[in-house]
Short mmCIF file of C-alpha atoms and ligand atoms in Angstrom, two decimals:
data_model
loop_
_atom_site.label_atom_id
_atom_site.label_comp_id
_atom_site.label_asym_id
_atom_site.label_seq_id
_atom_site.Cartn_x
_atom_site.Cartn_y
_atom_site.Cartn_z
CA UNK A 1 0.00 0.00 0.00
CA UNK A 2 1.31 3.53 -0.86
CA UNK A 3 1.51 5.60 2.39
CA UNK A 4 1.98 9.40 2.75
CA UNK A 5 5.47 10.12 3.03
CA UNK A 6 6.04 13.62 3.21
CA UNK A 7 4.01 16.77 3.83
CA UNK A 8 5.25 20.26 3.63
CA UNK A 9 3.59 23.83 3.99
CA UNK A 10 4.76 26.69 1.85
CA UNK A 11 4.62 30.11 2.35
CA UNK A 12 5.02 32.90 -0.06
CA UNK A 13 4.53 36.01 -1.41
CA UNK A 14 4.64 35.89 -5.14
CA UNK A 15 2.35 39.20 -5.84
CA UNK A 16 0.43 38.20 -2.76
CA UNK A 17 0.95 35.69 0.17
CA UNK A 18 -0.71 32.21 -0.22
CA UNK A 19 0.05 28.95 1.89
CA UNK A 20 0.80 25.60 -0.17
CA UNK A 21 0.56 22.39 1.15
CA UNK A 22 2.39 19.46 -0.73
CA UNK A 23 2.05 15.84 -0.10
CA UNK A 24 4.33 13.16 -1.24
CA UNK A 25 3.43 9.71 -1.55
CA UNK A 26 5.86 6.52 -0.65
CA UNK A 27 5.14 5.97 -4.60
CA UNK A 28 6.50 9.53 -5.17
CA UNK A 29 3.22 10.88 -6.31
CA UNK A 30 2.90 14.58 -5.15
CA UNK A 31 -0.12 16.51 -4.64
CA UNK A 32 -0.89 19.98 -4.00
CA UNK A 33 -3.48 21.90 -1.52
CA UNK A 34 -4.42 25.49 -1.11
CA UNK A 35 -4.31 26.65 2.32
CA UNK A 36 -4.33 30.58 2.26
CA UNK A 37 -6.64 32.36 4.82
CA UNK A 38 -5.89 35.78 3.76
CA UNK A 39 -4.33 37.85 6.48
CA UNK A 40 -4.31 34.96 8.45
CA UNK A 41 -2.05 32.42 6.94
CA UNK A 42 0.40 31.51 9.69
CA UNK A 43 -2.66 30.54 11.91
CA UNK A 44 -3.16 27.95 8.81
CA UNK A 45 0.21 27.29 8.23
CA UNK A 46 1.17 26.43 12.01
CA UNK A 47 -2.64 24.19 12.51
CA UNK A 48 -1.33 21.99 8.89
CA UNK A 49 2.65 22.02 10.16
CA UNK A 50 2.09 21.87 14.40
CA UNK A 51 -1.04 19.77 14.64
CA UNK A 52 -2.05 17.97 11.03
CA UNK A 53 0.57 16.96 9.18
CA UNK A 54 1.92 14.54 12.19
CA UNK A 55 -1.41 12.67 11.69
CA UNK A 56 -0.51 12.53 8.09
CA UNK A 57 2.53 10.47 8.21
CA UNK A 58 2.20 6.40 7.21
CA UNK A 59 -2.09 7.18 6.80
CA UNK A 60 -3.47 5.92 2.94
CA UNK A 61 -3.68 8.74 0.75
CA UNK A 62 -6.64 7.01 -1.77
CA UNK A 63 -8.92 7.34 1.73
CA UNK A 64 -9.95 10.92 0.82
CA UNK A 65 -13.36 10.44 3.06
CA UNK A 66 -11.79 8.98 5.62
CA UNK A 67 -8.83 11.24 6.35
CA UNK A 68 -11.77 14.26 5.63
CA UNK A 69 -13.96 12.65 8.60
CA UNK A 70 -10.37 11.81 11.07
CA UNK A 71 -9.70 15.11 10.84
CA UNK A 72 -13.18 16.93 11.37
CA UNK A 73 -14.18 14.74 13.76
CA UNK A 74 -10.93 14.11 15.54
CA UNK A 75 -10.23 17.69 15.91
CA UNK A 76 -13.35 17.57 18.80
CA UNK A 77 -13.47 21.66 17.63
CA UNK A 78 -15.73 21.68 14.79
CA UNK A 79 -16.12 24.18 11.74
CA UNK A 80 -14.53 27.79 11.63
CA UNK A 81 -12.36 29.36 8.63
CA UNK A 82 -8.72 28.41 10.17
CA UNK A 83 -9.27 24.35 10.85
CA UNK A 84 -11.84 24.14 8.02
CA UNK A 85 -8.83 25.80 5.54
CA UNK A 86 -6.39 23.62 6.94
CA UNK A 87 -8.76 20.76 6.52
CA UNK A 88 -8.98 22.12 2.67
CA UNK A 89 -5.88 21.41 2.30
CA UNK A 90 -5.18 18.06 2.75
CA UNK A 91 -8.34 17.24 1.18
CA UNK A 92 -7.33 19.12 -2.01
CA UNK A 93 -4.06 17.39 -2.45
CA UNK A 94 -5.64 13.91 -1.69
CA UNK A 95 -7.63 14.37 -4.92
CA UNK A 96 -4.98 15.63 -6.79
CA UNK A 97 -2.86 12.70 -6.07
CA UNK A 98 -5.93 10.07 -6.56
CA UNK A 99 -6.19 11.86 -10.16
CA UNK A 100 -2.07 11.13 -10.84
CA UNK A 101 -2.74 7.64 -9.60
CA UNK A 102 -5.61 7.32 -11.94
CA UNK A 103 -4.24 8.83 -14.69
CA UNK A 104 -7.31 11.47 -15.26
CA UNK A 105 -8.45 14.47 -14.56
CA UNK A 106 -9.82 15.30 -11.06
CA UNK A 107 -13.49 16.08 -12.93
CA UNK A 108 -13.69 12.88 -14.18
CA UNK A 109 -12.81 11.34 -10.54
CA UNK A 110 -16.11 13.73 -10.19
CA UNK A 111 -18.79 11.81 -12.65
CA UNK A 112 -16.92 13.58 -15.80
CA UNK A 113 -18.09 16.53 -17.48
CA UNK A 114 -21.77 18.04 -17.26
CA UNK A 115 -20.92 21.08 -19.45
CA UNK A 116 -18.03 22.33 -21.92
CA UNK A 117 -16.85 25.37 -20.18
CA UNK A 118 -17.03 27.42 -17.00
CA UNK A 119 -19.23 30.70 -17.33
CA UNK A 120 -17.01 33.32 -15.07
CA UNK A 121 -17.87 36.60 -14.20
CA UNK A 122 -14.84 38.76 -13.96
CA UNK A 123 -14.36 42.25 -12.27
CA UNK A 124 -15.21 45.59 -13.32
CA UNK A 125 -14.24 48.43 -11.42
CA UNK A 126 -14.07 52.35 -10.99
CA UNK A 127 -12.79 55.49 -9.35
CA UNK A 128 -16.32 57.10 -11.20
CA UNK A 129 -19.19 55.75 -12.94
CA UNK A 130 -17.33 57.09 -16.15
CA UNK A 131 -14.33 55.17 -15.59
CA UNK A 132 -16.51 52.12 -14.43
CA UNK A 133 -18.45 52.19 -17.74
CA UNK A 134 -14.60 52.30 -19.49
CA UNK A 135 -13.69 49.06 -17.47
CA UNK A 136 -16.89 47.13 -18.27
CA UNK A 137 -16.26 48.37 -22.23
CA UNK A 138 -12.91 46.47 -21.66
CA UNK A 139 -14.19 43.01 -19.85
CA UNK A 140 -16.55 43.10 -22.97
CA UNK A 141 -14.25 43.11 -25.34
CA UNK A 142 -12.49 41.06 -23.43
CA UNK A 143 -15.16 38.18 -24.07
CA UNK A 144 -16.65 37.78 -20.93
CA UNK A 145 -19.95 36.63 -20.05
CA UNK A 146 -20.58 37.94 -16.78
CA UNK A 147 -19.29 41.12 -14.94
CA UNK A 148 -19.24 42.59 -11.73
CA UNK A 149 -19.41 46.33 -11.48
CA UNK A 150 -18.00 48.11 -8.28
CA UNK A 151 -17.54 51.88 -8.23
CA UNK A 152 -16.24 54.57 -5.58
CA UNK A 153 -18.95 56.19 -3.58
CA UNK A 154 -18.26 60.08 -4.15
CA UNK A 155 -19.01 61.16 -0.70
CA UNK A 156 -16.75 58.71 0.84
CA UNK A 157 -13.65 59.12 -1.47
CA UNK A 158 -13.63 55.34 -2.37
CA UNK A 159 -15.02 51.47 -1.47
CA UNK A 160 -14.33 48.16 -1.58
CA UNK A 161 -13.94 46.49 -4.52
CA UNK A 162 -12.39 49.08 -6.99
CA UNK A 163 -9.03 48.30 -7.64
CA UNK A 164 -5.84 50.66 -7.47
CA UNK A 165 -3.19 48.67 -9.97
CA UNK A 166 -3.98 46.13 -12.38
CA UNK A 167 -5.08 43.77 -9.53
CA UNK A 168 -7.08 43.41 -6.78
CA UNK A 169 -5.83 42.88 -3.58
CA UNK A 170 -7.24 44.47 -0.83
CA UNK A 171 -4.93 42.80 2.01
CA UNK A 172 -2.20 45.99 1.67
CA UNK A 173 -1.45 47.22 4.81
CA UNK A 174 0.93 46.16 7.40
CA UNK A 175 -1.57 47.31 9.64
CA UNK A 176 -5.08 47.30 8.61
CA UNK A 177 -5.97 50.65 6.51
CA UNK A 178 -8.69 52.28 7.87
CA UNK A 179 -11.71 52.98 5.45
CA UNK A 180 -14.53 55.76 5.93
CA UNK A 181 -18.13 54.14 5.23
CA UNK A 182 -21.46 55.63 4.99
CA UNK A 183 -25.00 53.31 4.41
CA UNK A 184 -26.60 56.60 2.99
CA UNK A 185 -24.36 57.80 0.45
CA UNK A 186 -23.82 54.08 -0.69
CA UNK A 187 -27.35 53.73 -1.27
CA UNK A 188 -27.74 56.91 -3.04
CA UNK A 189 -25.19 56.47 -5.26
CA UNK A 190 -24.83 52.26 -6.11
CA UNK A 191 -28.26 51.77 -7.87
CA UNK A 192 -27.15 54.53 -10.16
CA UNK A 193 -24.06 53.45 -10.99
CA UNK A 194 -25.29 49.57 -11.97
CA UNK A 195 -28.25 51.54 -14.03
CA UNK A 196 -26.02 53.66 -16.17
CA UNK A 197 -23.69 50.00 -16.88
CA UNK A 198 -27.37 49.18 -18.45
CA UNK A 199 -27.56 51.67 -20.07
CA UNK A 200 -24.66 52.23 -21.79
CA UNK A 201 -24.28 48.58 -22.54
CA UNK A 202 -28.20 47.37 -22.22
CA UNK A 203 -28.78 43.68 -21.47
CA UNK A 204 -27.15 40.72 -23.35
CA UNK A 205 -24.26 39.88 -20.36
CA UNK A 206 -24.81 39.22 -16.39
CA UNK A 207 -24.09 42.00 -14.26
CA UNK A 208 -23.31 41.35 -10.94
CA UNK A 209 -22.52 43.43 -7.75
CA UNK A 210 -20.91 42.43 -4.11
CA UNK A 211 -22.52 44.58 -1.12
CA UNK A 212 -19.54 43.15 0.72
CA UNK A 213 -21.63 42.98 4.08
CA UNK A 214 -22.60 46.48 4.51
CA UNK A 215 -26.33 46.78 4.71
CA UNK A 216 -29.02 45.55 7.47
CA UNK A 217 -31.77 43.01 5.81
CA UNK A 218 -34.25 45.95 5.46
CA UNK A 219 -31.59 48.30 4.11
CA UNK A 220 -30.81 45.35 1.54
CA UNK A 221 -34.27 45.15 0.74
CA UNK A 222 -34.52 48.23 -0.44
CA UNK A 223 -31.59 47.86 -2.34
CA UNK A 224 -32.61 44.66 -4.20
CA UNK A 225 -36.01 46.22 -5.41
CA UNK A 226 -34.44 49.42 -6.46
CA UNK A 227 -32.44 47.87 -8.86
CA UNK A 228 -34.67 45.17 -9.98
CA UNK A 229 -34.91 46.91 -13.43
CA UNK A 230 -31.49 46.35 -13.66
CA UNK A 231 -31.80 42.69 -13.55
CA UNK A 232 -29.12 41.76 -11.36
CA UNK A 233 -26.92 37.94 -11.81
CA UNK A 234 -26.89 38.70 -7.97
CA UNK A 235 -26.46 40.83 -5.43
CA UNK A 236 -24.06 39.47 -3.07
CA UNK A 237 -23.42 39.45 0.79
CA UNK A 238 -26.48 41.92 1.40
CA UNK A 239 -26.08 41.75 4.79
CA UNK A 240 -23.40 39.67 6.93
CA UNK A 241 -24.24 36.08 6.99
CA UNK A 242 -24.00 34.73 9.97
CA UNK A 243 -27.64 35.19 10.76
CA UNK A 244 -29.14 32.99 8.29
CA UNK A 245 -32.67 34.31 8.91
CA UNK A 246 -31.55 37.57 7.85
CA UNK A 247 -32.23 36.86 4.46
CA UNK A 248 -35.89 35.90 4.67
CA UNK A 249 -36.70 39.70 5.24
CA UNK A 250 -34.40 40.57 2.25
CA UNK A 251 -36.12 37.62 -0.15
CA UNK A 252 -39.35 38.50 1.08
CA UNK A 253 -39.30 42.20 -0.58
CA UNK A 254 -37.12 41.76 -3.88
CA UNK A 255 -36.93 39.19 -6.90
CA UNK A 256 -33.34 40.33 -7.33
CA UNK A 257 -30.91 36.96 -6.88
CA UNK A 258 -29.24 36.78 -3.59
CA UNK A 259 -25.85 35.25 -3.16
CA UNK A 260 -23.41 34.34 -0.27
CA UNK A 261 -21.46 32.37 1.53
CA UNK A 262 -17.53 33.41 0.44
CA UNK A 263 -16.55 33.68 4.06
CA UNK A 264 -18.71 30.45 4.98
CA UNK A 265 -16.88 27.28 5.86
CA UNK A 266 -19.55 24.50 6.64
CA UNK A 267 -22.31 22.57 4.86
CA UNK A 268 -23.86 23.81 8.58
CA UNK A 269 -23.17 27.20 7.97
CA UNK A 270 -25.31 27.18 4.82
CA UNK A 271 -28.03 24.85 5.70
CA UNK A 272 -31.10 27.16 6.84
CA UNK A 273 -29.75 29.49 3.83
CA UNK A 274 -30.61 26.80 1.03
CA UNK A 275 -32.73 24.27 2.78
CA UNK A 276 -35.47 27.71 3.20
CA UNK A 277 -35.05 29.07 0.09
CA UNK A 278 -33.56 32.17 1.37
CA UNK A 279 -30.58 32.26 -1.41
CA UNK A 280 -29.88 31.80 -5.53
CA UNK A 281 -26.14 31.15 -5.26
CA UNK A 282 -23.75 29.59 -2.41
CA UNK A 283 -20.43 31.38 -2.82
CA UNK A 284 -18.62 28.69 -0.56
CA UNK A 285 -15.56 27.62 -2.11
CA UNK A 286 -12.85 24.72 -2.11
CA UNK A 287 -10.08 26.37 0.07
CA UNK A 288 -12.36 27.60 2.85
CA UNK A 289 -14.75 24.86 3.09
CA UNK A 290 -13.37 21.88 3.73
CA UNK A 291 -12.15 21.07 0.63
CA UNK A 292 -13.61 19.20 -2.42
CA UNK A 293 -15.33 16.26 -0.65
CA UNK A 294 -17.00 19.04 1.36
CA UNK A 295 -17.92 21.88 -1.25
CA UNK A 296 -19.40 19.09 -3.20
CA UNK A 297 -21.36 18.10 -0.22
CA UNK A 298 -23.06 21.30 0.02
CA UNK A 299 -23.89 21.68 -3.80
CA UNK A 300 -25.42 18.48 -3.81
CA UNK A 301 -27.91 19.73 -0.84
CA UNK A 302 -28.25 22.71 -2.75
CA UNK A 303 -29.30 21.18 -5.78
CA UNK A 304 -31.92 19.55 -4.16
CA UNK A 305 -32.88 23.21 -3.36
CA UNK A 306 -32.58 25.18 -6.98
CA UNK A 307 -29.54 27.03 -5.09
CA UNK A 308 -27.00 26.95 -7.57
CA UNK A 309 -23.02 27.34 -7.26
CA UNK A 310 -20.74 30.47 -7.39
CA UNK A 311 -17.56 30.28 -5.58
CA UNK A 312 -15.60 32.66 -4.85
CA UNK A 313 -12.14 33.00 -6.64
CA UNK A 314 -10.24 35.96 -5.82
CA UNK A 315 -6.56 36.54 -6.22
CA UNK A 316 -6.20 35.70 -2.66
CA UNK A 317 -7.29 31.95 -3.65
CA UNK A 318 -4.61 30.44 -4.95
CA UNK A 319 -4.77 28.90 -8.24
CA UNK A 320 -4.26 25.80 -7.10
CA UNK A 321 -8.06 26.62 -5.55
CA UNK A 322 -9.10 27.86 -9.43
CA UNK A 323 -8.01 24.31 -10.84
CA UNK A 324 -10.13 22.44 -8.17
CA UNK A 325 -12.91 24.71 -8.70
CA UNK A 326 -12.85 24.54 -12.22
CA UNK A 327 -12.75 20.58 -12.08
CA UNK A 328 -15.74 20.61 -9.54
CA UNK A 329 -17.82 23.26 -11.51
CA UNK A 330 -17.24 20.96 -15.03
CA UNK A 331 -18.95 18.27 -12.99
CA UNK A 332 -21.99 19.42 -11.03
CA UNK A 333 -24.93 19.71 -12.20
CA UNK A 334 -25.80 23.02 -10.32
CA UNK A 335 -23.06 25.00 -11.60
CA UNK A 336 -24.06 28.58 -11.65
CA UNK A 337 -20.89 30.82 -12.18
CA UNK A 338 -17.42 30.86 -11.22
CA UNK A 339 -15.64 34.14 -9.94
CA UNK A 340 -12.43 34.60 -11.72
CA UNK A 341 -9.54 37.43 -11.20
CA UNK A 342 -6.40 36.84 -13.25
CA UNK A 343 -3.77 36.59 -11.01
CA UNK A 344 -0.29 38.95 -10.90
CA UNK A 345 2.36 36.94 -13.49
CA UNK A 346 4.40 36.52 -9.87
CA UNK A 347 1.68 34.35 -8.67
CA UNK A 348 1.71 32.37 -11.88
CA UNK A 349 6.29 31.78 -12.00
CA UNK A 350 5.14 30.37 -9.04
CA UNK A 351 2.03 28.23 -9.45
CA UNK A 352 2.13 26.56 -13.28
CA UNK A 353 -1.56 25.75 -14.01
CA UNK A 354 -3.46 24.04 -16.96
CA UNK A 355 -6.63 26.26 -17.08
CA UNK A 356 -7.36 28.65 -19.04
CA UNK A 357 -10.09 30.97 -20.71
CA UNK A 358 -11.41 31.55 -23.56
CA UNK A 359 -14.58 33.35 -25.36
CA UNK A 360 -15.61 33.78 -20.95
CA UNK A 361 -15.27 30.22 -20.11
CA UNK A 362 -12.72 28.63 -18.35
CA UNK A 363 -11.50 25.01 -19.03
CA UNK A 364 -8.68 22.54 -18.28
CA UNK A 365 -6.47 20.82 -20.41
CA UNK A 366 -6.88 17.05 -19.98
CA UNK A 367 -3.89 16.41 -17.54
CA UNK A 368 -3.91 13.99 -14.42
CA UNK A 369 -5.17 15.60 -10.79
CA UNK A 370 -5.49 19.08 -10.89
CA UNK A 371 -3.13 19.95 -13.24
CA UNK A 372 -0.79 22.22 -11.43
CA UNK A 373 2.86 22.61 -10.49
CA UNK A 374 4.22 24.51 -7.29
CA UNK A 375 7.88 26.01 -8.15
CA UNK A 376 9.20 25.84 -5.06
CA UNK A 377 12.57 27.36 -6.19
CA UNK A 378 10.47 30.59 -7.68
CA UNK A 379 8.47 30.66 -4.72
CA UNK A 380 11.98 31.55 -2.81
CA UNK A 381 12.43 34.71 -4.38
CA UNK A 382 9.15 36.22 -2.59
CA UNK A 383 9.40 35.43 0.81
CA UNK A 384 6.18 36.19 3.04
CA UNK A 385 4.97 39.75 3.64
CA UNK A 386 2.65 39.99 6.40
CA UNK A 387 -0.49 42.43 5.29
CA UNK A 388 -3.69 43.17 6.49
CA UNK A 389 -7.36 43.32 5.05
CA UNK A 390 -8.74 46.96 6.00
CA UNK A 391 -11.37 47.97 8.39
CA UNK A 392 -14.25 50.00 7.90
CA UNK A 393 -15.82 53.53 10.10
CA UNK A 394 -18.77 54.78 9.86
CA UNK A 395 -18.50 58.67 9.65
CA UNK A 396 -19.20 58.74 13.52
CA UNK A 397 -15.68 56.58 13.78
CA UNK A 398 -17.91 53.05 15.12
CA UNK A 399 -16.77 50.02 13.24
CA UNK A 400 -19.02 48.41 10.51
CA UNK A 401 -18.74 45.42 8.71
CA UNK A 402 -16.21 45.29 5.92
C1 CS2 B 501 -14.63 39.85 -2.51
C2 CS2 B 501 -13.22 39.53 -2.13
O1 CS2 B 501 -14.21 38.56 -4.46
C3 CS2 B 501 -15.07 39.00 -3.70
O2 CS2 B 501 -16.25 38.84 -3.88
O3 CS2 B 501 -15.59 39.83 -1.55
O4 CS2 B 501 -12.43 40.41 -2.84
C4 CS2 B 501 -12.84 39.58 -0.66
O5 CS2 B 501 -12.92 40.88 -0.18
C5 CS2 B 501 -11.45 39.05 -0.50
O6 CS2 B 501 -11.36 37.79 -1.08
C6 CS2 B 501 -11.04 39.01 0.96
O7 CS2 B 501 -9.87 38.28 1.11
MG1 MG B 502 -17.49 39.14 -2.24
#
């Protein structure tokens, strides 16, 4: 029997910091895991290198469910994003190596393909609504499908979500940056801005928009029906999900599509949020929730729901997390879209990957596991940078939710 050998955690900074985990088998098969918790990573880092990895050692790595269930269970402390990301992890690079063994791609390991490409929505953003509308001219003509429009808010000199180089990455600081908020002057300016993208461009892609937290359920409400005319992919994180029953005040007043779930690590988590109804799209993904065995979990109870799938794949998801998302969204049936942000050419010396896009759809080429390569030599050259995600004030100087 093949035992696991080896398992080692990486940490780097190649454009942005991200935590690797590799696992070699006695055979010499290697697979790979994402374990980045963004400006959080040691906490992952030390709970796969201090407490998982010695459980590792001599265990079967074709036992995928097992080891998922040894370590859930056996860690007594149950869910949360640190032990569920670290849990990730080892789950991702057990399917990776099962695909090398196998000699096929992880989707096929899946029940093969349902459909021939992965609709992605990518990200539009703007210091204005003029330079907004100049970014979404430029994902169009870029080919994509689906695109999500974030612009400044005037009054408050910026927001989340707009992006200052040619990436996104809002973990900058070395402490967090402190960001000025108002409810108000976001709601009197963001149904504007996602109504003159209409306009200009009128209706034959998705636009979609992340609320990033920021509004109470009644403040979302009004939200979602004042841009109904807009006919929203989604609205996403309305309100901050941890109260599930939130959302039933939001769904009761709007037909615009609700989505959520990107900082959500458990099938438990999400339960009262698909099994009622209360959501279109769970935004869970492979790197924060448990891992393939798990995110396919809770898109098969969300099937059963008409809840479809939208992960979450920002550049601080490692594209080790793309591949396994793109092999897990080529084989459900409840695929609904795929978030995708190109990542810095750094990140990509580092990680070598075999998906790509084309015409707004990503694919893999037909390569054993997850089809990607960690340059460990490459990843030397950008040792780890500690940063921060920002906070938000109100204009009173009280925290909100960012
Ligand atoms: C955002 C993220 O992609 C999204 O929808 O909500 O940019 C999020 O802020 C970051 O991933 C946080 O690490
Ligand atoms: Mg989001």
């Amino acid at each position: 029997m093949s035992t696991i050998e080896r398992a080692e955690v990486f940490v780097a900074s190649p454009g942005r910091n991200f935590v690797t985990l590799r696992i070699t088998t006695s055979d010499g098969v290697t697979g790979l895991g994402d374990a980045t918790l963004n400006g959080r990573e040691l906490a992952v880092a030390s709970y796969l290198r201090d407490h998982l990895v010695p459980l590792l050692i001599g265990r079967d790595p074709a036992r995928i469910e097992d080891m998922w269930q040894y370590l859930y269970r056996g860690a007594y402390w149950r869910r949360g994003p640190v032990t569920m990301t670290a849990i990730s992890a080892v789950d991702t690079a057990l399917w990776d190596i099962k695909g090398k063994v196998a000699g096929l791609p992880v989707y096929q390991l899946l029940g093969g393909r349902s459909r021939d490409g992965v609709l992605v929505y990518g990200h539009a953003s703007g210091t204005d609504v003029p330079s907004l509308l100049d970014d979404v001219a430029r994902f169009r003509d870029l080919g994509y499908q689906a695109i999500r429009a974030q612009a400044a808010v005037p009054e408050i000199g910026g927001s989340y979500g707009v992006r200052k180089g040619a990436i996104y990455e809002p973990a900058a600081g070395s402490l967090p940056d402190e960001q000025p908020w108002s409810t108000e002057a976001y709601l009197n300016f963001a149904p504007g801005s996602l109504r003159a993208v209409r306009e200009r461009f009128g209706f034959d892609f998705h636009l979609l928009h992340d609320v990033h937290h920021r509004l109470t359920p009644i403040e979302a409400a009004r939200f979602g029906k004042e841009v109904e005319d807009c006919r929203l992919f989604w609205m996403e994180d309305p309100t901050p999900a941890e109260n599930q029953d939130a959302f039933r005040l939001i769904r009761q007043h709007t037909t615009t599509p609700i989505a959520t779930g990107e900082i959500l690590n458990s099938i438990w988590d999400v339960q009262q949020l698909i099994t009622e109804q209360l959501i279109d799209y769970v935004r869970t993904t492979v790197v924060h929730a448990g891992g393939i065995t798990h995110l396919k979990r809770i898109f098969d109870l969300a099937a059963l729901y008409h809840v479809r799938s939208g992960s979450h794949g920002a550049t601080d998801l490692s594209p080790i997390t793309l591949a396994a998302a793109v092999h897990l969204d080529l084989a459900i049936p409840n695929f609904g879209i795929q978030e995708y942000m190109a990542h810095a050419d750094e990140t990509m010396e580092v990680f070598r990957t075999n998906v790509h896009l084309e015409d707004g759809l990503l694919d893999t080429a037909e390569v054993p596991g997850l089809g990607v390569e960690y340059d460990e030599k490459a990843a030397e050259r950008f040792p780890y940078d500690p940063r921060y995600l920002p906070v938000a004030r109100r204009l009173d100087g009280s925290i909100h939710d960012w």
